[in-house]
Tab-separated table of C-alpha atoms in Angstrom:
chain	number	residue	atom	x	y	z
A	12	MET	CA	30.137	6.275	34.396
A	13	GLN	CA	27.351	8.892	33.177
A	14	PRO	CA	26.632	8.762	29.397
A	15	SER	CA	27.400	12.025	27.006
A	16	THR	CA	24.872	14.461	26.437
A	17	VAL	CA	23.839	16.349	23.341
A	18	ARG	CA	20.881	19.111	23.073
A	19	CYS	CA	18.445	18.080	20.864
A	20	GLY	CA	15.074	20.146	19.081
A	21	SER	CA	13.385	23.121	19.565
A	22	ALA	CA	12.259	22.726	22.679
A	23	GLY	CA	16.062	22.180	24.034
A	24	ILE	CA	15.744	18.792	25.593
A	25	VAL	CA	18.954	17.126	26.745
A	26	LEU	CA	18.875	13.468	25.413
A	27	PRO	CA	21.597	10.923	26.598
A	28	ILE	CA	23.934	10.182	22.877
A	29	ASP	CA	22.255	6.496	22.849
A	30	GLU	CA	19.214	7.294	23.007
A	31	MET	CA	19.076	10.678	21.116
A	32	GLU	CA	19.790	8.043	17.987
A	33	GLN	CA	16.815	6.061	18.684
A	34	SER	CA	14.641	9.567	19.794
A	35	GLU	CA	11.691	8.606	17.646
A	36	LEU	CA	8.175	9.873	18.990
A	37	THR	CA	6.006	8.078	21.289
A	38	VAL	CA	2.347	8.565	21.195
A	39	PRO	CA	0.197	7.774	23.540
A	40	ASP	CA	-3.045	7.443	21.754
A	41	ALA	CA	-6.529	7.306	23.043
A	42	VAL	CA	-7.292	5.002	19.550
A	43	TYR	CA	-4.310	2.793	19.014
A	44	GLY	CA	-2.887	2.157	21.875
A	45	THR	CA	1.184	3.814	22.252
A	46	PHE	CA	2.611	3.982	19.383
A	47	ARG	CA	6.555	5.061	18.053
A	48	LEU	CA	7.271	7.338	14.848
A	49	PRO	CA	10.542	7.904	13.515
A	50	THR	CA	12.677	11.061	14.372
A	51	PHE	CA	11.935	12.859	10.685
A	52	VAL	CA	8.281	12.958	12.163
A	53	ARG	CA	9.598	14.014	15.551
A	54	ALA	CA	10.956	17.455	13.841
A	55	VAL	CA	8.182	18.061	12.647
A	56	THR	CA	5.586	17.631	15.774
A	57	GLU	CA	8.378	20.382	16.912
A	58	ALA	CA	7.338	23.409	15.362
A	59	PRO	CA	5.238	25.532	16.125
A	60	GLU	CA	2.811	25.350	13.152
A	61	PHE	CA	2.191	21.228	14.023
A	62	MET	CA	1.886	22.394	18.395
A	63	ARG	CA	-1.092	24.955	17.396
A	64	LEU	CA	-2.767	21.493	15.986
A	65	LYS	CA	-3.313	21.178	20.055
A	66	TYR	CA	-5.564	23.888	20.400
A	67	LEU	CA	-7.767	22.637	17.345
A	68	LYS	CA	-10.798	20.418	18.027
A	69	GLN	CA	-10.951	17.611	15.374
A	70	LEU	CA	-15.042	18.263	15.476
A	71	GLY	CA	-15.094	21.781	15.855
A	72	VAL	CA	-17.850	23.346	17.994
A	73	SER	CA	-19.523	19.812	18.216
A	74	ASN	CA	-18.765	19.718	22.085
A	75	ALA	CA	-21.879	22.068	23.358
A	76	VAL	CA	-23.580	19.098	22.189
A	77	PHE	CA	-21.641	16.036	22.539
A	78	GLU	CA	-19.638	16.316	25.753
A	79	SER	CA	-16.990	14.242	25.076
A	80	ALA	CA	-15.535	15.135	21.311
A	81	ARG	CA	-12.657	17.129	22.590
A	82	HIS	CA	-10.065	15.418	20.496
A	83	THR	CA	-8.007	17.064	18.392
A	84	ARG	CA	-6.178	17.822	15.224
A	85	TYR	CA	-3.211	16.846	16.649
A	86	ASP	CA	-4.189	13.915	18.002
A	87	HIS	CA	-5.765	12.951	14.448
A	88	SER	CA	-2.508	13.876	12.588
A	89	LEU	CA	-0.156	11.406	14.897
A	90	GLY	CA	-3.158	8.956	13.888
A	91	ALA	CA	-3.220	9.550	10.318
A	92	CYS	CA	0.489	9.595	9.944
A	93	TYR	CA	0.892	5.682	12.226
A	94	LEU	CA	-1.798	4.230	9.767
A	95	SER	CA	0.391	5.095	6.340
A	96	GLY	CA	3.533	3.838	8.651
A	97	ARG	CA	1.262	1.022	9.351
A	98	LEU	CA	-0.018	0.871	5.631
A	99	LEU	CA	3.205	1.094	4.130
A	100	ASP	CA	4.111	-1.934	6.164
A	101	ALA	CA	2.017	-4.437	4.628
A	102	VAL	CA	2.539	-3.497	0.864
A	103	ASN	CA	6.219	-3.969	1.521
A	104	LYS	CA	5.496	-7.345	2.251
A	105	THR	CA	4.377	-8.640	-1.362
A	106	LEU	CA	5.974	-5.212	-3.558
A	107	ASN	CA	8.758	-5.214	-5.822
A	108	PRO	CA	10.613	-2.996	-5.808
A	109	PRO	CA	9.934	-2.042	-1.924
A	110	VAL	CA	9.093	1.573	-0.162
A	111	THR	CA	12.183	3.353	-0.134
A	112	GLU	CA	12.198	4.901	3.033
A	113	ASP	CA	12.942	8.067	0.854
A	114	GLU	CA	9.448	6.924	-0.081
A	115	ARG	CA	7.996	5.814	3.224
A	116	LYS	CA	9.424	9.573	4.730
A	117	CYS	CA	7.988	11.879	2.213
A	118	VAL	CA	4.028	10.022	2.799
A	119	MET	CA	4.425	9.700	6.985
A	120	LEU	CA	5.290	13.909	6.481
A	121	ALA	CA	2.358	14.149	3.840
A	122	ALA	CA	0.041	12.275	6.868
A	123	ALA	CA	1.211	14.164	9.101
A	124	LEU	CA	0.771	17.288	7.821
A	125	HIS	CA	-1.887	17.181	5.870
A	126	ASP	CA	-5.031	19.523	8.415
A	127	ILE	CA	-1.674	22.099	9.559
A	128	GLY	CA	-3.580	24.167	7.794
A	129	HIS	CA	-7.117	24.302	9.321
A	130	GLY	CA	-8.609	27.796	10.380
A	131	PRO	CA	-9.876	27.465	14.324
A	132	PHE	CA	-13.483	25.461	14.915
A	133	SER	CA	-12.933	22.709	12.188
A	134	HIS	CA	-14.574	23.175	8.706
A	135	LEU	CA	-16.560	26.233	10.320
A	136	TRP	CA	-13.324	28.646	9.491
A	137	GLU	CA	-13.816	28.073	5.890
A	138	LYS	CA	-17.553	29.001	6.078
A	139	PHE	CA	-16.469	32.259	8.109
A	140	VAL	CA	-13.921	33.269	4.782
A	141	GLU	CA	-16.277	32.619	2.582
A	142	ALA	CA	-18.590	35.021	3.328
A	143	TYR	CA	-16.372	37.547	2.710
A	144	GLY	CA	-15.497	36.807	-1.168
A	145	ALA	CA	-12.432	34.836	-0.247
A	146	PRO	CA	-12.865	30.422	-1.715
A	147	TRP	CA	-10.274	28.816	0.671
A	148	ARG	CA	-9.896	25.456	1.626
A	149	HIS	CA	-7.815	24.560	4.374
A	150	GLU	CA	-5.705	22.355	2.110
A	151	ARG	CA	-3.723	25.514	1.252
A	152	SER	CA	-2.784	26.830	3.955
A	153	SER	CA	-1.619	23.143	4.634
A	154	VAL	CA	0.237	23.509	2.315
A	155	GLU	CA	1.784	26.939	2.849
A	156	LEU	CA	2.331	26.070	6.296
A	157	ALA	CA	3.762	22.459	5.560
A	158	GLN	CA	6.373	24.376	3.041
A	159	ARG	CA	7.519	26.510	5.826
A	160	VAL	CA	8.251	23.806	8.511
A	161	LEU	CA	10.112	21.777	5.869
A	162	ASP	CA	11.892	24.281	4.221
A	163	ARG	CA	13.520	24.192	8.613
A	164	LEU	CA	14.500	20.921	8.700
A	165	GLU	CA	17.986	20.106	6.744
A	166	ASN	CA	17.330	17.130	6.642
A	167	VAL	CA	14.261	17.196	4.082
A	168	SER	CA	15.581	18.412	0.232
A	169	ILE	CA	13.707	20.305	-2.276
A	170	LYS	CA	12.155	17.406	-4.131
A	171	GLN	CA	10.448	15.491	-1.436
A	172	ILE	CA	8.958	19.021	-0.432
A	173	ALA	CA	8.078	18.998	-3.298
A	174	LEU	CA	6.084	16.112	-3.352
A	175	ILE	CA	4.823	15.822	0.445
A	176	CYS	CA	3.236	19.400	-0.442
A	177	ALA	CA	1.935	17.745	-4.054
A	178	LEU	CA	1.051	14.626	-1.305
A	179	ILE	CA	-0.871	16.772	0.605
A	180	ARG	CA	-2.783	18.694	-1.637
A	181	GLY	CA	-3.797	15.729	-3.543
A	182	ASP	CA	-1.914	15.701	-6.876
A	183	ALA	CA	0.928	14.434	-6.453
A	184	ALA	CA	0.125	11.753	-9.768
A	185	ASP	CA	2.379	14.118	-11.306
A	186	LEU	CA	5.399	13.564	-9.254
A	187	LEU	CA	5.411	9.922	-9.404
A	188	THR	CA	6.122	7.047	-12.026
A	189	ALA	CA	3.837	4.431	-12.921
A	190	ASP	CA	4.690	2.278	-10.913
A	191	ARG	CA	4.415	4.456	-8.173
A	192	GLN	CA	1.367	5.927	-8.733
A	193	PHE	CA	-0.239	4.046	-5.863
A	194	LEU	CA	1.731	6.307	-2.950
A	195	ALA	CA	-0.758	8.976	-3.970
A	196	HIS	CA	-3.824	7.257	-2.790
A	197	ILE	CA	-2.424	6.913	1.376
A	198	VAL	CA	-2.982	10.343	2.286
A	199	SER	CA	-5.904	11.752	-0.359
A	200	SER	CA	-8.122	9.173	-1.825
A	201	ASP	CA	-11.623	7.810	-1.088
A	202	VAL	CA	-10.483	5.701	1.265
A	203	ASP	CA	-7.826	6.538	2.547
A	204	VAL	CA	-5.874	7.046	6.387
A	205	ASP	CA	-7.212	10.432	7.037
A	206	ARG	CA	-10.422	9.137	6.732
A	207	CYS	CA	-10.093	5.936	8.481
A	208	ASP	CA	-8.541	7.863	11.375
A	209	TYR	CA	-10.885	10.071	12.002
A	210	LEU	CA	-14.250	8.072	11.378
A	211	GLN	CA	-12.261	5.628	14.050
A	212	ARG	CA	-11.123	8.044	16.419
A	213	ASP	CA	-14.589	10.144	15.897
A	214	ALA	CA	-16.437	6.682	16.645
A	215	HIS	CA	-14.305	6.369	20.181
A	216	HIS	CA	-14.519	9.838	21.450
A	217	VAL	CA	-18.457	10.543	20.160
A	218	PRO	CA	-19.764	6.762	21.602
A	219	GLY	CA	-23.331	5.797	20.392
A	220	VAL	CA	-23.148	7.235	16.685
A	221	ILE	CA	-21.489	4.157	15.069
A	222	GLU	CA	-20.536	0.396	16.194
A	223	PRO	CA	-17.391	-0.784	13.714
A	224	SER	CA	-17.815	-4.484	13.896
A	225	ARG	CA	-14.378	-4.535	14.015
A	226	PRO	CA	-11.641	-1.249	13.520
A	227	PHE	CA	-11.375	0.217	10.060
A	228	ARG	CA	-7.801	-0.132	10.089
A	229	GLN	CA	-7.884	-3.806	9.846
A	230	MET	CA	-8.661	-3.168	5.791
A	231	PHE	CA	-5.142	-1.754	5.334
A	232	ASP	CA	-3.690	-5.503	6.884
A	233	ARG	CA	-3.927	-6.965	3.186
A	234	VAL	CA	-3.388	-3.917	1.102
A	235	ARG	CA	-1.500	-4.565	-2.015
A	236	VAL	CA	-0.455	-2.956	-5.131
A	237	VAL	CA	-2.124	-4.125	-8.145
A	238	THR	CA	-1.591	-2.849	-11.713
A	239	VAL	CA	-4.652	-1.392	-13.627
A	240	GLU	CA	-4.168	0.142	-16.915
A	241	GLY	CA	-0.050	0.341	-16.346
A	242	LYS	CA	-0.561	2.324	-13.369
A	243	ALA	CA	0.017	1.172	-9.410
A	244	ARG	CA	-2.800	1.368	-7.275
A	245	LEU	CA	-3.585	-0.336	-3.548
A	246	ALA	CA	-6.504	-3.090	-4.152
A	247	TYR	CA	-8.048	-4.237	-0.743
A	248	HIS	CA	-8.400	-8.028	-0.481
A	249	TRP	CA	-12.051	-8.743	-1.730
A	250	GLN	CA	-13.287	-10.269	2.056
A	251	ASP	CA	-12.362	-6.797	3.163
A	252	TYR	CA	-15.066	-5.448	0.856
A	253	PRO	CA	-17.569	-5.409	4.316
A	254	LEU	CA	-15.363	-2.690	6.055
A	255	VAL	CA	-14.943	-0.781	3.421
A	256	TYR	CA	-19.088	-0.740	2.721
A	257	GLU	CA	-18.883	-0.198	7.101
A	258	MET	CA	-16.404	2.715	6.695
A	259	ALA	CA	-18.679	4.605	3.758
A	260	CYS	CA	-21.877	3.765	6.102
A	261	ALA	CA	-20.400	5.563	8.667
A	262	ARG	CA	-19.006	8.168	7.265
A	263	GLN	CA	-23.110	8.520	5.977
A	264	ALA	CA	-24.303	8.103	10.070
A	265	PHE	CA	-21.487	10.277	11.150
A	266	HIS	CA	-22.354	13.554	9.249
A	267	ARG	CA	-25.829	12.456	9.862
A	268	ARG	CA	-25.550	12.028	13.456
A	269	CYS	CA	-22.695	14.489	14.370
A	270	TYR	CA	-21.325	16.167	11.823
A	271	GLN	CA	-24.456	17.708	10.275
A	272	ASP	CA	-26.980	17.277	13.241
A	273	VAL	CA	-29.627	20.049	13.745
A	274	GLU	CA	-28.204	20.700	16.885
A	275	VAL	CA	-24.831	21.478	15.940
A	276	LEU	CA	-25.721	22.753	13.063
A	277	GLY	CA	-27.005	25.502	15.849
A	278	ALA	CA	-23.861	25.787	17.790
A	279	GLU	CA	-21.711	26.372	14.507
A	280	LEU	CA	-24.110	29.026	13.229
A	281	MET	CA	-23.685	30.808	16.227
A	282	MET	CA	-19.827	30.493	16.679
A	283	LEU	CA	-20.115	31.980	13.199
A	284	ASP	CA	-21.841	35.026	13.931
A	285	VAL	CA	-19.289	35.331	16.789
A	286	MET	CA	-16.811	36.128	13.885
A	287	HIS	CA	-19.081	38.189	12.205
A	288	GLU	CA	-19.133	40.507	15.629
A	289	ALA	CA	-16.088	41.039	15.643
A	290	GLU	CA	-15.894	40.812	12.072
A	291	ARG	CA	-18.311	44.514	12.331
A	292	ALA	CA	-15.984	45.736	15.634
A	293	GLY	CA	-12.670	46.071	13.720
A	294	PHE	CA	-11.146	43.488	16.275
A	295	ARG	CA	-7.680	42.406	14.266
A	296	PHE	CA	-6.002	39.625	15.037
A	297	THR	CA	-1.684	40.850	16.509
A	298	ARG	CA	1.006	38.387	16.491
A	299	ASP	CA	4.486	39.594	16.457
A	300	GLY	CA	3.617	42.863	14.713
A	301	ASN	CA	1.034	41.601	12.259
A	302	SER	CA	-2.137	42.251	12.068
A	303	GLU	CA	-5.518	41.513	10.230
A	304	PRO	CA	-9.062	41.607	10.596
A	305	LEU	CA	-10.248	37.280	11.467
A	306	SER	CA	-10.792	37.429	7.389
A	307	LYS	CA	-8.132	37.895	6.774
A	308	VAL	CA	-5.829	36.109	9.155
A	309	HIS	CA	-5.203	32.765	6.733
A	310	ASP	CA	-3.152	35.494	3.547
A	311	LYS	CA	-0.072	35.722	5.952
A	312	PRO	CA	0.705	32.161	7.369
A	313	GLU	CA	3.163	33.730	9.302
A	314	LEU	CA	0.224	35.072	11.222
A	315	PHE	CA	-2.473	32.209	10.688
A	316	ARG	CA	0.071	29.614	12.302
A	317	TYR	CA	-1.207	31.580	15.716
A	318	LEU	CA	-5.143	31.577	15.122
A	319	ASN	CA	-6.816	28.804	17.099
A	320	ASP	CA	-9.651	27.725	19.174
A	321	ASN	CA	-8.517	30.506	21.785
A	322	ILE	CA	-9.601	33.037	20.068
A	323	THR	CA	-13.112	32.861	21.323
A	324	SER	CA	-11.344	33.347	24.685
A	325	GLU	CA	-9.099	37.033	23.094
A	326	LEU	CA	-12.468	37.940	21.863
A	327	ALA	CA	-14.292	37.463	25.237
A	328	ALA	CA	-11.210	39.252	26.841
A	329	SER	CA	-11.408	41.750	24.159
A	330	LYS	CA	-11.473	45.975	25.896
A	331	LEU	CA	-12.251	46.475	22.068
A	332	PRO	CA	-16.352	48.702	21.506
A	333	GLY	CA	-18.982	46.911	19.789
A	334	LEU	CA	-18.040	42.809	20.954
A	335	ASP	CA	-21.030	43.199	23.169
A	336	ARG	CA	-23.136	40.750	21.375
A	337	ALA	CA	-19.855	38.734	20.446
A	338	LYS	CA	-19.304	37.810	24.404
A	339	ALA	CA	-23.082	36.942	25.093
A	340	LEU	CA	-23.048	34.322	22.567
A	341	ILE	CA	-19.517	32.978	23.761
A	342	ALA	CA	-20.979	32.458	27.123
A	343	ARG	CA	-24.007	31.288	25.928
A	344	LEU	CA	-22.004	28.543	23.998
A	345	GLN	CA	-20.325	27.808	27.035
A	346	SER	CA	-23.291	27.382	28.973
A	347	LYS	CA	-24.728	25.096	26.037
A	348	ASP	CA	-27.574	27.665	25.409
A	349	LEU	CA	-27.809	27.154	21.727
A	350	TYR	CA	-29.729	28.297	18.969
A	351	LYS	CA	-33.249	26.921	18.999
A	352	GLU	CA	-34.897	25.288	15.632
A	353	ILE	CA	-38.002	26.207	14.777
A	354	ILE	CA	-38.793	24.823	11.518
A	355	ARG	CA	-37.367	23.147	8.280
A	356	PHE	CA	-37.700	23.261	4.592
A	357	SER	CA	-36.944	22.054	1.354
A	358	ILE	CA	-36.272	25.319	-0.652
A	359	ASP	CA	-33.745	27.828	0.705
A	360	MET	CA	-35.993	30.574	2.494
A	361	ILE	CA	-33.360	33.354	3.179
A	362	GLU	CA	-35.016	36.024	1.882
A	363	GLU	CA	-38.047	35.676	4.392
A	364	VAL	CA	-35.411	35.130	6.922
A	365	ASN	CA	-33.780	38.741	6.295
A	366	LYS	CA	-37.530	39.780	5.826
A	367	PHE	CA	-38.429	38.807	9.134
A	368	ASN	CA	-35.165	39.790	10.912
A	369	HIS	CA	-35.721	43.899	8.812
A	370	GLN	CA	-39.685	43.402	10.468
A	371	GLN	CA	-38.295	42.634	14.054
A	372	GLY	CA	-35.110	44.589	13.860
A	373	LYS	CA	-32.529	42.385	15.059
A	374	PRO	CA	-31.375	39.434	13.244
A	375	ILE	CA	-34.018	36.423	15.822
A	376	LEU	CA	-33.188	34.116	12.902
A	377	GLY	CA	-30.734	32.395	11.128
A	378	GLN	CA	-30.644	30.076	8.398
A	379	ALA	CA	-28.675	26.599	8.103
A	380	PHE	CA	-28.463	23.999	5.449
A	381	ARG	CA	-27.459	20.756	5.170
A	382	CYS	CA	-26.452	18.258	3.111
A	383	ILE	CA	-25.610	14.915	3.452
A	384	LYS	CA	-25.607	11.811	0.441
A	385	SER	CA	-27.278	8.343	0.588
A	386	THR	CA	-25.346	5.804	1.662
A	387	LYS	CA	-25.556	4.539	-1.709
A	388	GLN	CA	-24.344	8.014	-3.156
A	389	TRP	CA	-21.488	7.710	-1.029
A	390	PHE	CA	-20.369	4.612	-1.716
A	391	GLY	CA	-21.413	4.157	-5.419
A	392	SER	CA	-18.527	7.126	-5.945
A	393	PHE	CA	-15.960	5.289	-4.352
A	394	ASN	CA	-12.582	4.394	-6.406
A	395	VAL	CA	-11.318	1.922	-4.911
A	396	THR	CA	-9.892	-1.150	-6.345
A	397	PHE	CA	-10.181	-5.092	-4.728
A	398	TYR	CA	-8.225	-8.090	-5.869
A	399	LYS	CA	-8.118	-12.015	-5.241
A	400	PRO	CA	-5.646	-14.445	-4.497
A	401	SER	CA	-5.118	-16.789	-7.917
A	402	PRO	CA	-6.404	-20.069	-6.855
A	403	ALA	CA	-2.965	-21.081	-8.826
A	404	LYS	CA	-0.517	-19.362	-7.338
A	405	GLY	CA	-1.515	-18.371	-3.929
A	406	ASP	CA	-1.355	-15.171	-2.601
A	407	ASP	CA	2.137	-14.139	-2.031
A	408	ASP	CA	2.932	-14.654	-6.526
A	409	ASP	CA	0.272	-13.349	-8.291
A	410	VAL	CA	-3.602	-11.897	-7.608
A	411	ALA	CA	-6.974	-10.765	-10.091
A	412	VAL	CA	-8.171	-7.516	-9.647
A	413	VAL	CA	-11.466	-6.846	-8.648
A	414	SER	CA	-14.625	-4.502	-9.214
A	415	LEU	CA	-16.168	-2.909	-6.613
A	416	GLU	CA	-19.233	-4.609	-8.108
A	417	GLU	CA	-17.473	-7.836	-8.060
A	418	ALA	CA	-16.287	-7.700	-4.399
A	419	ARG	CA	-19.799	-7.552	-2.896
A	420	ASP	CA	-20.825	-10.216	-5.463
A	421	LEU	CA	-17.965	-12.399	-4.078
A	422	ASN	CA	-18.800	-11.578	-0.456
A	423	HIS	CA	-23.680	-12.886	-0.914
A	424	SER	CA	-22.647	-14.986	2.408
A	425	ASN	CA	-20.589	-12.676	4.490
A	426	THR	CA	-22.433	-10.111	6.705
A	427	VAL	CA	-22.095	-6.937	5.356
A	428	THR	CA	-23.052	-4.484	8.079
A	429	GLY	CA	-24.035	-0.415	7.843
A	430	GLU	CA	-26.848	1.404	7.774
A	431	SER	CA	-27.959	2.930	5.049
A	432	ALA	CA	-29.358	6.589	4.690
A	433	GLU	CA	-31.296	8.532	2.082
A	434	GLU	CA	-30.069	11.304	0.910
A	435	ILE	CA	-30.983	15.223	3.027
A	436	LYS	CA	-31.040	18.243	1.449
A	437	GLU	CA	-33.090	20.382	3.598
A	438	TYR	CA	-32.707	24.405	5.255
A	439	ILE	CA	-33.167	24.840	8.865
A	440	ILE	CA	-34.182	28.346	10.423
A	441	TYR	CA	-33.427	28.660	13.683
A	442	CYS	CA	-34.292	31.174	16.778
A	443	THR	CA	-31.530	32.793	17.691
A	444	ASP	CA	-33.107	34.590	20.508
A	445	THR	CA	-33.955	33.383	24.361
A	446	ASN	CA	-37.546	35.143	24.814
A	447	PRO	CA	-39.916	32.131	24.272
A	448	ALA	CA	-42.367	34.518	23.157
A	449	VAL	CA	-40.278	35.588	20.654
A	450	HIS	CA	-39.542	32.569	19.232
A	451	SER	CA	-43.495	31.119	19.310
A	452	THR	CA	-43.634	34.060	16.733
A	453	ALA	CA	-41.263	33.590	14.147
A	454	GLN	CA	-41.975	29.310	14.814
A	455	GLN	CA	-45.693	30.883	13.217
A	456	TYR	CA	-44.660	33.123	10.727
A	457	PHE	CA	-42.719	30.552	9.209
A	458	ALA	CA	-45.852	27.829	9.453
A	459	LYS	CA	-48.044	29.814	7.580
A	460	LEU	CA	-45.249	30.332	4.900
A	461	ARG	CA	-44.336	26.445	4.726
A	462	GLY	CA	-48.632	26.117	4.994
A	463	GLY	CA	-49.502	28.259	1.818
A	464	SER	CA	-45.801	26.244	-0.068
A	465	ALA	CA	-47.532	23.126	0.908
A	466	ALA	CA	-50.623	24.295	-0.496
A	467	LYS	CA	-48.791	25.799	-3.793
A	468	GLU	CA	-46.548	22.539	-4.660
A	469	SER	CA	-50.359	20.125	-4.088
């Protein structure tokens, strides 16, 4: 006899009833292998706002330099969600009362939805929007789009939605009692599932940047809740201090060698120029009768939910006059013919860049700024707590809270790996022209300026 069936989800998938009752989301993942997520997560991932993340590359235009950097915000969001469940499982081994199903639901949905508001090409879109006088961060749109998705679900209450959105924003502390404050640190903190996943995922897809001694997620295996100044917070085993330190080093290394690699910044500058050209040409992004310039799309969630990395294909196919330079730059990006670095300065040279461009009669030069904290700055500001088991009572009964410094000292005999690097602050000037003679002229012009500046300083 064939089992009874029922139609499930927005995609109209037909499932046998006995399968529908267990319709978790099965995720084949490049980093963690195959894992399963609860039914309530599956419902969220079927929303068009979430499906859009499949078309947003995690590392923006980095694939113009690192070919394999093609993983998506969709992959990362599901990975962070999986890690949040894994962390909660570890916490429940010692927590009394344990994390409730309602709390688990809110945390895991916040982890799944925390990046739903990213614009095309990762953080580059924030730079683009800000150029038009609108301070905007993806967290704002994440909350707006998450609210739209959650409002359509019957099994999520108004109270749950408020907590989920607060967890995404990073201000959930006001909604939690003192003994539940630790829940606010799972999705958004110095050591959270977001950072843990993207560092592991980026390391997998951009090999050679870092080589972790062991997976960062292993620090969650011994996590537990402790009370500090009357409030519950997450604490990591003192023996996992080297892994936490290594994660700080990994973040600095990725900024230096990938996220803010000089060639990657040049590719970002090109993509920004593409979007500015589209803005100047009067291009409007249009869906379902809604239309806005690219710099304003984030203000309309019903329109923003359609915007993804495929905007370059739309611009390349557009018949709108005035897009010739934008189309040429898109072609160059696709062929990896990137802007070339000509020189670096320790001070802002934008006035000289603009002066040179004015003399040439066209935008020959562009400037990017990179600022990367030192490993010491990053790790020194980490708000992270450690613990050690009480010798008298053992692991499962009682623990002592250990500071960052104490955990470091306790690990003096253990290997603490990770590459330490100094702070970097520099302004990088690029030539946008493909003509070698133009490149040489610009390089000589700014080399003289730098020589003059050095002479004045000495």
